[in-house]
Coordinates of C-alpha atoms and ligand atoms in Angstrom, one line a residue:
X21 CA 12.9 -17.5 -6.4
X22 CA 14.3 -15.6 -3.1
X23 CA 12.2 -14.0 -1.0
X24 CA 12.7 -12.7 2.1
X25 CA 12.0 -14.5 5.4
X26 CA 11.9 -11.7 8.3
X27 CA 13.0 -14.1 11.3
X28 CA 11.5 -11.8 14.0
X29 CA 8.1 -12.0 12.2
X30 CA 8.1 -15.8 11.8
X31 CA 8.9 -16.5 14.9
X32 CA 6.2 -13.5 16.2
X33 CA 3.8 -15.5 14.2
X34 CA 4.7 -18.9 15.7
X35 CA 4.4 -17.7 18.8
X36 CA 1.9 -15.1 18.8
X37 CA -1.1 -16.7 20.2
X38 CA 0.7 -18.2 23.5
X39 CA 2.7 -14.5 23.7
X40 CA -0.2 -12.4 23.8
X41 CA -2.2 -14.8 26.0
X42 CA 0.8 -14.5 28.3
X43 CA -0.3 -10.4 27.8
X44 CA -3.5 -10.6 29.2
X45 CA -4.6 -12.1 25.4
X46 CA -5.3 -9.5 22.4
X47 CA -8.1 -7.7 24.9
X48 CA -5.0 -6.7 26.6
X49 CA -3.8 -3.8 24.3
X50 CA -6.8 -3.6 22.2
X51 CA -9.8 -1.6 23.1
X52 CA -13.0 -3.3 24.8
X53 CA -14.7 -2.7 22.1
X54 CA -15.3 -0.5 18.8
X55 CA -15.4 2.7 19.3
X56 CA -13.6 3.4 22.6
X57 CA -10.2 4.6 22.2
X58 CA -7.3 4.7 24.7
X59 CA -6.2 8.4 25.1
X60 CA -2.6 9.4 25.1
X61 CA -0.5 7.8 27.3
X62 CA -3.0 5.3 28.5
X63 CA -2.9 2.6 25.7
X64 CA -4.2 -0.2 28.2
X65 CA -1.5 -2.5 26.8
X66 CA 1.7 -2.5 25.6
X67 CA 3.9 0.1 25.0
X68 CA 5.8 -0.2 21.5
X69 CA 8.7 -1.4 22.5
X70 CA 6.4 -4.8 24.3
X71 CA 4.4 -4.1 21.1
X72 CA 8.1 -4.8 18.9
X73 CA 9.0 -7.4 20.7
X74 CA 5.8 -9.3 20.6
X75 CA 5.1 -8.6 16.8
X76 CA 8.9 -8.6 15.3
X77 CA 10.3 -5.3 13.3
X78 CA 7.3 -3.7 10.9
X79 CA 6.8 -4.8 7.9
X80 CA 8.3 -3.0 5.0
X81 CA 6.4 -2.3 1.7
X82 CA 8.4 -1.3 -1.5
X83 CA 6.5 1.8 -2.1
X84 CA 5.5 1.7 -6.0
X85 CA 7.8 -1.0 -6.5
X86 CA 11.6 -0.9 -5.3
X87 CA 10.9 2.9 -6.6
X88 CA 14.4 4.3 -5.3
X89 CA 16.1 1.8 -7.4
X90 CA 13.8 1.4 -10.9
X91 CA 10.8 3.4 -12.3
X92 CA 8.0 4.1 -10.1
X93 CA 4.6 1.1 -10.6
X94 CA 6.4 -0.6 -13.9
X95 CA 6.6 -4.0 -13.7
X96 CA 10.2 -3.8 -13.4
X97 CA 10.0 -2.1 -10.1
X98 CA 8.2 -5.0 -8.2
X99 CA 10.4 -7.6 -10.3
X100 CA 12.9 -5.5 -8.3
X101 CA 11.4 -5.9 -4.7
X102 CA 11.2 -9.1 -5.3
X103 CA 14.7 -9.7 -6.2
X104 CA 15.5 -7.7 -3.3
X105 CA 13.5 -10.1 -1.1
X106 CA 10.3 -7.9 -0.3
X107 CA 7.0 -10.2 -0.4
X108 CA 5.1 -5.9 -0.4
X109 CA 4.6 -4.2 -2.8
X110 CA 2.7 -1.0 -3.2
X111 CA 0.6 0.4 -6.1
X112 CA -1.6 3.9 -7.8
X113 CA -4.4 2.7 -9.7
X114 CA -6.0 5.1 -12.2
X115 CA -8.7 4.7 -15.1
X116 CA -7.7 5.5 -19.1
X117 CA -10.6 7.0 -20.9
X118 CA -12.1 4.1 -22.1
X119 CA -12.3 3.1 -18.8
X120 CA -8.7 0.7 -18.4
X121 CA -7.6 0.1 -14.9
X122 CA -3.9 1.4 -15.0
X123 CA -1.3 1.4 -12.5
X124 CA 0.4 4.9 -12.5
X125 CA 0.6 7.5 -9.3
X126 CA -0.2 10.7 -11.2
X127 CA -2.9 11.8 -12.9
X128 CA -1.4 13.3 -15.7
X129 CA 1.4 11.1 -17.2
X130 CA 4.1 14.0 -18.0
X131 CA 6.4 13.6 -15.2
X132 CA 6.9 9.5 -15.9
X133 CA 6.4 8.9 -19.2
X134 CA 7.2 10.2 -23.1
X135 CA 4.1 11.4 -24.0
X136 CA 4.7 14.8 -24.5
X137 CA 7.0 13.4 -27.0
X138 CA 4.5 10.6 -28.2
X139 CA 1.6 13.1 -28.4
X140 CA 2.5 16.4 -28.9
X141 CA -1.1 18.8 -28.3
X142 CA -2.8 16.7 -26.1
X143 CA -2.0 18.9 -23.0
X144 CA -2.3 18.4 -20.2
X145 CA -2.0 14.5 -20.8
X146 CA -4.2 13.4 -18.5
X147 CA -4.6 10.1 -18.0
X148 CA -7.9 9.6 -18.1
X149 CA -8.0 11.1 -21.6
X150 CA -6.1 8.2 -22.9
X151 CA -6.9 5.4 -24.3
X152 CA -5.2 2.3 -23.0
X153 CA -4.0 1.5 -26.2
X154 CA -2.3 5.1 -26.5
X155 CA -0.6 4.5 -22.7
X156 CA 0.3 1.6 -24.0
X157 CA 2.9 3.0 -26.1
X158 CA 4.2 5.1 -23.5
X159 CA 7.8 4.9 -22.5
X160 CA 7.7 4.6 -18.8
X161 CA 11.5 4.1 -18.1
X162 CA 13.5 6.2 -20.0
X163 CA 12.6 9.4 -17.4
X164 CA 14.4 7.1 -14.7
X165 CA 17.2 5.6 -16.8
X166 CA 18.7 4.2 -20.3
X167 CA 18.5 0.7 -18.9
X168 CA 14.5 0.9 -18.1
X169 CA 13.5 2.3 -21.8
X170 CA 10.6 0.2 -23.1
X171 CA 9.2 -0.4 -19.6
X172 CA 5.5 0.4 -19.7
X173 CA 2.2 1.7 -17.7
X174 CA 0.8 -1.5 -16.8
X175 CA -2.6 -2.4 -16.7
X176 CA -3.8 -3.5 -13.3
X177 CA -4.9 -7.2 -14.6
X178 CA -1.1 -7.1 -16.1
X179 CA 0.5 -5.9 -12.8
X180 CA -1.5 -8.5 -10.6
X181 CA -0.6 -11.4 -12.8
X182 CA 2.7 -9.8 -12.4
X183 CA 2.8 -9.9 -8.6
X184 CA 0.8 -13.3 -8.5
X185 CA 3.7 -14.5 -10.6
X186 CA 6.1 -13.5 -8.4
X187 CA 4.4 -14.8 -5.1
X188 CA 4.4 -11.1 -3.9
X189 CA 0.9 -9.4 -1.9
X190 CA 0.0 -6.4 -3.0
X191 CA -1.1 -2.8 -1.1
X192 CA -3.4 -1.0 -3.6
X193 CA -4.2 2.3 -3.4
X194 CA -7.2 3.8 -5.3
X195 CA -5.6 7.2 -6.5
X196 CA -8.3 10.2 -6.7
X197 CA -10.9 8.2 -6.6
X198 CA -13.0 11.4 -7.1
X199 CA -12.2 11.3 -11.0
X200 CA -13.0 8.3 -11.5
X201 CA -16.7 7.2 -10.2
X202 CA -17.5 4.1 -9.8
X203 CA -13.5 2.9 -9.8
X204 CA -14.2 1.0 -6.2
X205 CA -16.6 -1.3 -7.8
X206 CA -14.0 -1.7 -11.1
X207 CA -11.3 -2.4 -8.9
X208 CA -12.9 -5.4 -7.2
X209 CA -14.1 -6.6 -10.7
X210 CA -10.2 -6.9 -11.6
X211 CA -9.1 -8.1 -9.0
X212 CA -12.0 -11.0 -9.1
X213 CA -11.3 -11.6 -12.6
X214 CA -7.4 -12.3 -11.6
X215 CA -8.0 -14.6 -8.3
X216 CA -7.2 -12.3 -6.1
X217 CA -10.4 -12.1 -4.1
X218 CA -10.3 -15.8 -3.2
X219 CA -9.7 -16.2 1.0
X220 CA -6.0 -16.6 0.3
X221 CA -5.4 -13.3 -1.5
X222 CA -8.1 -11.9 1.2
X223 CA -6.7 -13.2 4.3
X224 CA -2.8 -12.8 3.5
X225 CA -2.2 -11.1 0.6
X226 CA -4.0 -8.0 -0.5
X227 CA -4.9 -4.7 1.4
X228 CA -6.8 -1.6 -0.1
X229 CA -6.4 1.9 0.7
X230 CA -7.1 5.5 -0.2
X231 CA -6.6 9.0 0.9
X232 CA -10.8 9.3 0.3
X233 CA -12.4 7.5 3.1
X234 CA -15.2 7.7 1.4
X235 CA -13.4 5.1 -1.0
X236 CA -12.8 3.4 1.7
X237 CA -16.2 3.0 3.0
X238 CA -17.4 2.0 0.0
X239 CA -14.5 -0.9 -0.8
X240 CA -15.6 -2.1 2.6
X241 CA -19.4 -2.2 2.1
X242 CA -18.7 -3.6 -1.4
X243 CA -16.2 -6.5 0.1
X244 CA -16.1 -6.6 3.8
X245 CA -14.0 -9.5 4.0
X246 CA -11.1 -7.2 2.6
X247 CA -8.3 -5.4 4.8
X248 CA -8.7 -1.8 3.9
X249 CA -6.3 1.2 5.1
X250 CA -7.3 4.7 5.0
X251 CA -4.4 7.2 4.3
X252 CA -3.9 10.4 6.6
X253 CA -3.6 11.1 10.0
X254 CA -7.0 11.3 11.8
X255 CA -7.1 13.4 15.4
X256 CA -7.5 10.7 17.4
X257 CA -11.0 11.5 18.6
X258 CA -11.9 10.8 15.1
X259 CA -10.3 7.4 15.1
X260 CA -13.6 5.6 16.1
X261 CA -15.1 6.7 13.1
X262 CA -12.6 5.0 11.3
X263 CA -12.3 2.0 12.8
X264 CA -16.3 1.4 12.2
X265 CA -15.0 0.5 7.9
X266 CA -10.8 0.4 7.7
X267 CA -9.0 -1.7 9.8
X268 CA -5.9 0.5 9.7
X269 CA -4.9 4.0 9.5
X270 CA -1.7 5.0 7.0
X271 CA -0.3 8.2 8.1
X272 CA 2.6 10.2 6.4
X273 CA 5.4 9.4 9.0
X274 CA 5.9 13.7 9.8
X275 CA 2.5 14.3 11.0
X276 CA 2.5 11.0 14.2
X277 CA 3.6 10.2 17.3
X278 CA 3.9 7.2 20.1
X279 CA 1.0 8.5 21.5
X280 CA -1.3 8.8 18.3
X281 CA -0.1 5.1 17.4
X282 CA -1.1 3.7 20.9
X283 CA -4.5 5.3 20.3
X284 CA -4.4 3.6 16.7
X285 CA -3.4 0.2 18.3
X286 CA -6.5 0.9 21.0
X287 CA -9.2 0.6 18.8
X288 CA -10.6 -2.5 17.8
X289 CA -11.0 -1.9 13.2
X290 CA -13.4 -3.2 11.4
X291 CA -12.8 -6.8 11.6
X292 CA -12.2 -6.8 15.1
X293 CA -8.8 -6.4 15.5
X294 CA -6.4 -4.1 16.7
X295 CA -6.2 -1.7 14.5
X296 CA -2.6 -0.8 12.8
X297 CA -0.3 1.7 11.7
X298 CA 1.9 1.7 8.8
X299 CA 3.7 4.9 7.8
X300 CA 5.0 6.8 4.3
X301 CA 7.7 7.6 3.0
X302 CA 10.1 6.6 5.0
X303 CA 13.8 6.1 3.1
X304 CA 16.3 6.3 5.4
X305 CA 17.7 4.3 8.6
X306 CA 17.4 6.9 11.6
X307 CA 14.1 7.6 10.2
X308 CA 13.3 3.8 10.1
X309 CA 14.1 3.9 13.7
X310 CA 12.4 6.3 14.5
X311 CA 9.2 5.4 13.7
X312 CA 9.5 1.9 14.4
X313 CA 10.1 3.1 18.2
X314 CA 7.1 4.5 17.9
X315 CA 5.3 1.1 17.2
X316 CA 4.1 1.2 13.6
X317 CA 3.3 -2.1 11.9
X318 CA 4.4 -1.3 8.8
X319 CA 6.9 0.9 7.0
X320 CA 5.9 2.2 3.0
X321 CA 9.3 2.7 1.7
X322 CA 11.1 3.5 -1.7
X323 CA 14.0 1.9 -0.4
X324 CA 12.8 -1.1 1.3
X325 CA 16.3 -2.8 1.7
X326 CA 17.6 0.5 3.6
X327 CA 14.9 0.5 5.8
X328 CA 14.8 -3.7 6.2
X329 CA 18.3 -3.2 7.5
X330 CA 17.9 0.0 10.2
X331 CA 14.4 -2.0 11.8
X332 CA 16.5 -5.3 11.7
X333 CA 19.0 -4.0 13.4
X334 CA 16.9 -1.9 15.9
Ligands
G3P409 O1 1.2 4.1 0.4 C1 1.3 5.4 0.8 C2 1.6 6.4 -0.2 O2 1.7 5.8 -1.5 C3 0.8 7.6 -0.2 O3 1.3 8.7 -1.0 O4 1.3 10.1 -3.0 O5 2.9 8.2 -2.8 O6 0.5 7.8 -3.2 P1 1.5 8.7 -2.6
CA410 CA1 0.5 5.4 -3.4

């Protein structure tokens, strides 16, 4: 197997510790303490380009899979990162009506599978009015191309032995949480049942977010130990709220700038680190740029080898 090895972010790693001591040490751009945040324009350590040079290019996720390239959350699209060399991948986890972790971004199932063609009458195919075993025979593929037909809507336990497998790490995203009550504590429970809650998968391999925060909160009362984003763009006075359960904030890449970054990066999260930035949907190179001037950590992309090239090449 190939994967990826981001040169700038191995060597950042190796020499992380003695770089940022040579900084003033990891007090030096974040916050004193939680709950304090740098305003705009007075991060009190490194601006992004220090930041970049220090860290290596962001890291890029394959947003649902290499998504630009094959259909959106099948199994197929992460075999497809991988191939491509990306360790990320990103995921939408819903519940079927008999209560089936799934991994699919909408909450009806119209738009990527058959199932207006499967079961006729059952408007307006929701997913949660499905049993697994009727997703199960959903053509997931076809929508996106001839060559996909057959793919499926994986299960979650299926899609994590799936990533596991391919020695990839895994962003989750809890989709409308509000539908499904009780899918934090669910969530957890798969991902116990596959391994993934072990300090490997913890520590290196697995971050949760969610547009709720109150999803959020409650992932990180339920597992503290986990990394945990929250999706959106708080005003930065708000940030310290944040940083007291998530440990990063994952904002659509329109609504930032340097300055709401810096005050990201200024705040210590809830494990008491810096707290970090990694921005959506980004799927082309000027874009990539962009944002990586800005000082994100990470970039969630469709087409993650597009955007590998334009921060490698910053
Ligand atoms: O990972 C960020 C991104 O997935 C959020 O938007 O609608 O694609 O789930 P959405
Ligand atoms: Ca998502």
């Amino acid at each position: 197997m190939y994967v990826r090895v981001r040169p700038a972010a191995a060597a950042a790693a190796a020499f992380l510790g003695l770089t940022l001591t040579l900084l003033g040490g990891t007090a030096s751009y974040a916050a004193t303490g939680p709950g304090s945040v740098t305003g705009p324009g007075s991060a009190t350590g490194p601006g992004p380009a220090a930041r970049r040079a220090v860290l290596g290019s962001p890291v890029v996720y394959a947003h649902r899979g290499a998504s630009a390239y094959a259909p959106e959350n099948t199994l197929a699209a992460i075999d497809l990162a991988m191939r491509l060399g990306f360790e990320w991948v990103e995921n939408d986890v819903q519940r079927t009506r008999d209560g089936v972790l799934v991994v699919i971004h909408d909450d009806t199932l119209t738009r990527t599978t058959d199932v207006e063609q499967v079961f006729p009458g059952r408007s307006p195919w929701r997913v949660k009015d499905f049993t697994a075993a009727e997703i199960a025979r959903l053509d997931a593929g076809s929508w996106f191309g001839e060559e996909y037909a057959g793919a499926r809507v994986p299960s979650l336990r299926q899609y994590l032995n799936r990533v596991q497998r391919n020695q990839q790490k895994l962003l989750l995203e809890i989709k409308k949480p509000e539908l499904y009550p009780g899918i934090e504590e669910q969530t957890l429970k798969v991902l116990e049942d596959a391994r993934w809650l072990d300090e490997r998968h913890v520590t290196q391999r697995l971050v949760v977010q969610s547009f709720s925060a109150d999803c959020v909160r409650i992932v990180h009362r339920l597992r503290p130990d986990l990394v945990t984003a929250f999706l959106g763009t708080p005003v930065a006075a708000d940030l310290p709220l944040y940083a007291e359960f998530t440990d990063r904030i994952n904002p659509w890449h329109t609504t930032i700038t340097a300055d709401w970054v810096a005050a990201v990066h200024g705040l210590l999260g809830a494990h008491g680190k810096a707290m970090e930035v990694d921005t959506w949907i980004v799927d082309d190179a000027a874009t990539a740029r962009k944002v990586q001037d800005m000082g994100v950590d990470g970039i969630i992309t469709n087409a993650p080898d597009v955007v590998q090239e334009a921060v490698d090449g910053f």
